[in-house]
Amino acid sequence: MNQGKAQCELLKEIRSQIAIQNGIQYETSECGFEGDCKGTCPKCETELKFIEQQLIKRKKSGKSILITGITAGI
């Protein structure tokens, strides 16, 4: 696995952890990017924007936002 794919998988795991901690309905799908990626792509960016929007909704509705215990080492 190249460095970009490894970074992509790590970021996907972080997004999943944030979603679980905040009760966000979130499903990842297999990355279909071919070749040597840089670790993020339009699909990754779409997933990130979805998580961000859901966190904003939680905050606006007065619910707490949890982003704890996330560590990443590349």
CSV table of C-alpha atoms in Angstrom, one decimal:
chain,number,residue,atom,x,y,z
A,1,MET,CA,0.0,0.0,0.0
A,2,ASN,CA,1.4,3.4,-0.9
A,3,GLN,CA,1.7,6.3,1.5
A,4,GLY,CA,-1.3,8.1,0.1
A,5,LYS,CA,-3.6,5.0,0.4
A,6,ALA,CA,-2.3,4.5,4.0
A,7,GLN,CA,-3.2,8.1,4.8
A,8,CYS,CA,-6.6,7.7,3.2
A,9,GLU,CA,-7.3,4.7,5.3
A,10,LEU,CA,-6.2,6.5,8.5
A,11,LEU,CA,-8.4,9.5,7.8
A,12,LYS,CA,-11.3,7.2,7.0
A,13,GLU,CA,-10.9,5.5,10.4
A,14,ILE,CA,-10.7,8.9,12.2
A,15,ARG,CA,-13.9,10.0,10.5
A,16,SER,CA,-15.6,6.8,11.5
A,17,GLN,CA,-14.5,7.3,15.2
A,18,ILE,CA,-15.8,10.8,15.2
A,19,ALA,CA,-19.1,9.7,13.8
A,20,ILE,CA,-19.5,6.9,16.3
A,21,GLN,CA,-18.6,9.2,19.2
A,22,ASN,CA,-21.3,11.6,18.1
A,23,GLY,CA,-24.0,9.2,17.1
A,24,ILE,CA,-23.7,10.2,13.4
A,25,GLN,CA,-25.1,7.7,10.9
A,26,TYR,CA,-22.0,7.3,8.7
A,27,GLU,CA,-20.9,4.5,6.4
A,28,THR,CA,-17.6,4.5,4.5
A,29,SER,CA,-17.2,2.8,1.2
A,30,GLU,CA,-14.1,1.3,-0.4
A,31,CYS,CA,-11.9,3.9,-2.1
A,32,GLY,CA,-12.0,3.4,-5.9
A,33,PHE,CA,-9.1,5.8,-6.6
A,34,GLU,CA,-6.6,4.2,-8.9
A,35,GLY,CA,-2.9,4.9,-8.9
A,36,ASP,CA,-0.8,6.8,-6.4
A,37,CYS,CA,-3.1,9.1,-4.5
A,38,LYS,CA,-2.1,11.9,-2.2
A,39,GLY,CA,-4.2,10.6,0.7
A,40,THR,CA,-7.4,12.6,-0.1
A,41,CYS,CA,-9.7,12.7,-3.1
A,42,PRO,CA,-13.1,14.2,-3.9
A,43,LYS,CA,-14.8,11.2,-2.3
A,44,CYS,CA,-12.8,11.7,0.9
A,45,GLU,CA,-13.6,15.4,0.9
A,46,THR,CA,-17.3,14.7,0.5
A,47,GLU,CA,-17.2,12.3,3.5
A,48,LEU,CA,-15.4,15.0,5.5
A,49,LYS,CA,-17.9,17.7,4.6
A,50,PHE,CA,-20.7,15.3,5.6
A,51,ILE,CA,-19.2,14.8,9.1
A,52,GLU,CA,-18.5,18.5,9.5
A,53,GLN,CA,-22.2,19.3,8.6
A,54,GLN,CA,-23.5,16.8,11.0
A,55,LEU,CA,-21.3,18.2,13.8
A,56,ILE,CA,-22.5,21.7,13.1
A,57,LYS,CA,-26.1,20.5,13.3
A,58,ARG,CA,-25.4,18.8,16.7
A,59,LYS,CA,-23.8,21.9,18.0
A,60,LYS,CA,-26.7,24.1,16.8
A,61,SER,CA,-29.2,21.8,18.4
A,62,GLY,CA,-27.4,22.2,21.8
A,63,LYS,CA,-25.8,18.8,21.8
A,64,SER,CA,-22.2,18.3,22.8
A,65,ILE,CA,-19.6,17.3,20.2
A,66,LEU,CA,-17.1,14.7,21.1
A,67,ILE,CA,-13.7,14.4,19.5
A,68,THR,CA,-11.6,12.5,22.0
A,69,GLY,CA,-9.1,9.7,22.0
A,70,ILE,CA,-8.1,10.1,18.4
A,71,THR,CA,-4.5,9.7,17.7
A,72,ALA,CA,-2.8,9.4,14.4
A,73,GLY,CA,0.7,8.4,13.5
A,74,ILE,CA,1.9,8.5,9.9
